[in-house]
Short mmCIF file of C-alpha atoms in Angstrom, two decimals:
data_model
loop_
_atom_site.label_atom_id
_atom_site.label_comp_id
_atom_site.label_asym_id
_atom_site.label_seq_id
_atom_site.Cartn_x
_atom_site.Cartn_y
_atom_site.Cartn_z
CA VAL A 1 -59.48 33.21 -197.85
CA VAL A 2 -55.99 34.35 -197.63
CA LEU A 3 -56.39 37.19 -200.24
CA LEU A 4 -59.57 38.19 -197.86
CA LEU A 5 -57.19 38.57 -194.86
CA VAL A 6 -54.53 39.87 -195.94
CA ALA A 7 -55.68 42.15 -197.95
CA SER A 8 -58.15 43.56 -195.53
CA ALA A 9 -54.90 43.61 -193.16
CA SER A 10 -52.61 46.00 -195.28
CA MET A 11 -55.76 48.35 -195.96
CA ILE A 12 -56.23 48.98 -192.19
CA ALA A 13 -52.47 50.02 -192.12
CA GLY A 14 -52.97 52.10 -195.10
CA LEU A 15 -55.68 53.95 -193.38
CA ALA A 16 -53.14 54.37 -190.02
CA GLY A 17 -51.06 57.11 -192.19
CA ASN A 18 -52.94 59.25 -193.05
CA ILE A 19 -56.54 58.82 -190.69
CA GLN A 20 -54.83 61.41 -188.45
CA ASN A 21 -54.75 64.28 -190.75
CA PRO A 22 -58.33 65.64 -190.44
CA ALA A 23 -58.68 65.02 -186.86
CA ILE A 24 -54.40 67.64 -186.17
CA ALA A 25 -56.63 71.01 -185.37
CA ASN A 26 -58.78 68.92 -182.23
CA MET A 27 -55.66 66.86 -180.72
CA GLU A 28 -53.95 70.23 -180.50
CA ALA A 29 -56.38 71.39 -178.64
CA ASP A 30 -56.71 68.31 -176.95
CA LEU A 31 -53.50 67.03 -175.58
CA PRO A 32 -52.22 70.23 -175.46
CA ALA A 33 -50.06 70.35 -178.25
CA THR A 34 -47.80 72.36 -181.60
CA ALA A 35 -48.30 71.88 -184.63
CA SER A 36 -44.39 71.01 -184.90
CA GLN A 37 -45.41 68.39 -182.32
CA ILE A 38 -47.70 66.62 -184.28
CA SER A 39 -45.51 66.95 -187.06
CA LEU A 40 -42.61 65.30 -185.74
CA SER A 41 -45.38 61.88 -184.62
CA ILE A 42 -46.25 61.73 -188.30
CA SER A 43 -42.92 61.76 -189.76
CA LEU A 44 -41.59 59.20 -186.97
CA PHE A 45 -44.29 56.94 -188.32
CA ILE A 46 -43.89 57.49 -192.09
CA GLY A 47 -40.23 56.95 -191.03
CA LEU A 48 -40.63 53.69 -189.03
CA GLN A 49 -43.37 52.65 -191.24
CA GLY A 50 -40.82 52.82 -194.71
CA PHE A 51 -38.33 50.99 -192.44
CA MET A 52 -39.87 48.46 -190.24
CA PRO A 53 -41.02 45.98 -193.04
CA LEU A 54 -37.63 44.84 -193.69
CA LEU A 55 -37.52 43.49 -190.20
CA TRP A 56 -41.03 41.75 -190.48
CA SER A 57 -40.20 40.14 -193.67
CA ALA A 58 -36.61 38.38 -192.74
CA ILE A 59 -38.32 37.68 -189.90
CA SER A 60 -41.26 35.99 -191.61
CA GLU A 61 -38.20 33.97 -193.72
CA VAL A 62 -37.71 32.29 -190.16
CA LYS A 63 -40.41 31.64 -188.11
CA GLY A 64 -43.62 31.85 -190.68
CA ARG A 65 -46.23 34.84 -191.67
CA LYS A 66 -48.91 33.88 -189.31
CA VAL A 67 -46.48 34.63 -186.43
CA VAL A 68 -45.69 38.07 -188.10
CA TYR A 69 -48.91 38.57 -189.18
CA VAL A 70 -50.89 38.21 -185.51
CA VAL A 71 -47.37 39.98 -183.70
CA SER A 72 -47.33 42.86 -185.47
CA LEU A 73 -51.37 43.06 -185.45
CA ALA A 74 -51.43 42.80 -181.73
CA ILE A 75 -48.31 45.20 -181.40
CA PHE A 76 -50.25 47.90 -183.94
CA THR A 77 -53.76 47.57 -182.03
CA ALA A 78 -52.17 48.05 -178.64
CA GLY A 79 -50.40 51.05 -179.81
CA SER A 80 -53.52 52.61 -181.51
CA ALA A 81 -55.73 52.09 -177.85
CA VAL A 82 -52.90 54.02 -176.27
CA VAL A 83 -52.70 57.06 -178.30
CA ALA A 84 -56.49 57.07 -178.51
CA THR A 85 -56.29 57.54 -174.91
CA SER A 86 -53.13 59.57 -173.95
CA LYS A 87 -53.18 62.51 -172.07
CA THR A 88 -50.10 64.04 -173.23
CA ILE A 89 -48.61 64.87 -176.84
CA GLN A 90 -45.33 62.49 -175.76
CA LEU A 91 -47.21 60.05 -175.32
CA VAL A 92 -49.01 60.08 -178.73
CA ILE A 93 -45.60 60.04 -180.59
CA ILE A 94 -44.25 57.04 -179.07
CA PHE A 95 -47.04 55.25 -178.81
CA ARG A 96 -47.15 55.91 -182.67
CA CYS A 97 -43.89 54.87 -183.40
CA VAL A 98 -45.28 51.55 -181.58
CA GLN A 99 -48.09 51.70 -184.34
CA ALA A 100 -45.86 52.05 -186.78
CA THR A 101 -43.93 49.31 -185.76
CA GLY A 102 -46.99 47.01 -185.94
CA HIS A 103 -48.89 47.97 -188.95
CA SER A 104 -45.77 47.29 -191.76
CA ALA A 105 -46.02 43.81 -191.73
CA PRO A 106 -48.93 43.37 -193.36
CA ASN A 107 -47.66 45.77 -196.09
CA SER A 108 -44.90 42.87 -197.13
CA GLY A 109 -48.58 40.35 -197.87
CA ALA A 110 -47.43 39.93 -200.90
CA ALA A 111 -44.85 37.10 -199.75
CA THR A 112 -47.67 35.33 -198.62
CA LEU A 113 -49.46 35.22 -201.92
CA ALA A 114 -46.14 34.41 -203.44
CA ASP A 115 -46.05 30.97 -201.44
CA ILE A 116 -49.46 29.77 -202.06
CA PHE A 117 -50.39 30.77 -206.08
CA ASP A 118 -48.32 30.04 -209.02
CA PRO A 119 -47.04 32.31 -211.51
CA VAL A 120 -49.93 31.75 -213.72
CA GLU A 121 -52.24 33.35 -211.90
CA ARG A 122 -50.52 35.41 -209.30
CA GLY A 123 -50.69 38.03 -211.38
CA THR A 124 -54.37 38.35 -211.14
CA LYS A 125 -54.42 37.86 -207.29
CA MET A 126 -51.47 40.36 -206.44
CA GLY A 127 -53.15 43.23 -208.35
CA ILE A 128 -56.19 42.58 -206.18
CA TYR A 129 -54.20 42.46 -202.98
CA TYR A 130 -52.92 45.98 -204.20
CA ILE A 131 -56.28 47.56 -204.49
CA ALA A 132 -56.01 47.44 -200.24
CA PRO A 133 -52.65 49.04 -199.64
CA LEU A 134 -53.28 51.75 -202.39
CA LEU A 135 -57.02 52.10 -201.33
CA GLY A 136 -56.21 52.98 -197.83
CA PRO A 137 -54.67 56.25 -198.10
CA SER A 138 -56.72 57.24 -200.78
CA LEU A 139 -60.04 56.38 -197.97
CA ALA A 140 -57.84 58.10 -194.68
CA PRO A 141 -58.80 61.40 -195.09
CA ILE A 142 -62.14 61.18 -195.56
CA MET A 143 -63.01 58.46 -192.57
CA GLY A 144 -60.89 60.89 -190.45
CA GLY A 145 -63.03 63.73 -191.03
CA VAL A 146 -66.13 61.90 -190.95
CA LEU A 147 -65.02 59.93 -187.18
CA THR A 148 -63.36 63.63 -185.35
CA THR A 149 -66.89 65.76 -187.12
CA GLY A 150 -68.84 62.78 -185.61
CA PHE A 151 -66.87 61.97 -182.26
CA ASN A 152 -63.76 63.93 -181.56
CA GLY A 153 -60.22 63.75 -182.48
CA ARG A 154 -59.72 60.59 -180.68
CA ALA A 155 -62.04 58.77 -182.77
CA PRO A 156 -59.67 57.65 -185.57
CA PHE A 157 -57.63 56.06 -183.51
CA TRP A 158 -60.40 53.70 -181.96
CA PHE A 159 -61.25 53.14 -185.05
CA LEU A 160 -57.93 51.45 -185.87
CA THR A 161 -57.99 49.65 -182.50
CA ILE A 162 -61.27 48.41 -183.59
CA CYS A 163 -60.75 47.01 -186.91
CA SER A 164 -56.77 45.83 -186.32
CA GLY A 165 -57.84 44.04 -183.33
CA LEU A 166 -60.77 42.68 -185.64
CA SER A 167 -58.23 41.91 -187.72
CA CYS A 168 -55.90 40.07 -185.74
CA SER A 169 -58.51 37.98 -184.54
CA LEU A 170 -59.14 36.79 -187.68
CA ILE A 171 -56.08 35.74 -188.94
CA PHE A 172 -55.11 34.26 -185.35
CA ILE A 173 -58.29 31.59 -185.81
CA PHE A 174 -58.71 31.59 -190.00
CA PHE A 175 -54.94 31.79 -191.26
CA LYS A 176 -52.89 29.50 -191.71
CA ASP A 177 -49.32 29.49 -192.38
CA THR A 178 -48.89 30.00 -196.05
CA PHE A 179 -44.39 29.41 -195.01
CA ARG A 180 -42.94 27.05 -197.16
CA LYS A 181 -39.15 26.36 -195.93
CA GLU A 182 -37.92 24.38 -198.26
CA ARG A 183 -38.35 27.56 -200.64
CA SER A 184 -36.81 30.35 -198.37
CA LEU A 185 -32.98 30.69 -198.54
CA THR A 186 -33.08 32.71 -195.64
CA TYR A 187 -34.26 29.83 -193.81
CA GLN A 188 -31.81 27.25 -194.79
CA ASN A 189 -29.20 29.58 -194.48
CA VAL A 190 -29.81 29.96 -189.98
CA LEU A 191 -30.97 26.49 -190.13
CA LYS A 192 -27.47 25.54 -191.81
CA SER A 193 -25.24 28.13 -189.65
CA ARG A 194 -27.32 26.60 -186.27
CA LEU A 195 -25.71 23.37 -187.72
CA LYS A 196 -22.04 24.65 -187.99
CA SER A 197 -22.60 26.11 -184.69
CA GLN A 198 -23.93 22.84 -183.14
CA ALA A 199 -21.56 20.64 -184.71
CA SER A 200 -18.32 23.14 -183.99
CA ASN A 201 -20.10 22.89 -180.61
CA ALA A 202 -19.72 19.26 -180.23
CA SER A 203 -16.54 19.01 -181.46
#
């Protein structure tokens, strides 16, 4: 169940980068927006997509995996909904950045699998897991094209809103946190720092 939840979340995250591409012409006419403005929204998304997993990973080592998944997917869902309803390119750019901030956490799902699977079976589980984030970007242009042709340029973002909202709800209900404090060096260092601070304040 954990593998399915984490893999599905990472696949949705994988869709987010490229699903916009078939809708670019539609968005330029609808907002309206220039090609350079659309390119800026994509560039900022990709930049944050690469940076934010570092932050989410550090937080998950202190607060636990479930909190990070639920909060990040909620942020991603909210960002997707605002992009889907945006009337200006400025809002699209800002909330594509919000999307990227939230969608990056599921891409760090390998840490969750390392928590629960022994080294002997971890390789197989990791192989299954990595199908999802790799398949997402491959399917995104196809799905984006189908949604844009069948509906409009906002449909891909509504699709992301629905899928991420569903994933967030399922993780909140069914996901049991796999984080083990005793195995986390980050958590132990934070704990030591807090204890030293409390001891110095007491003295």
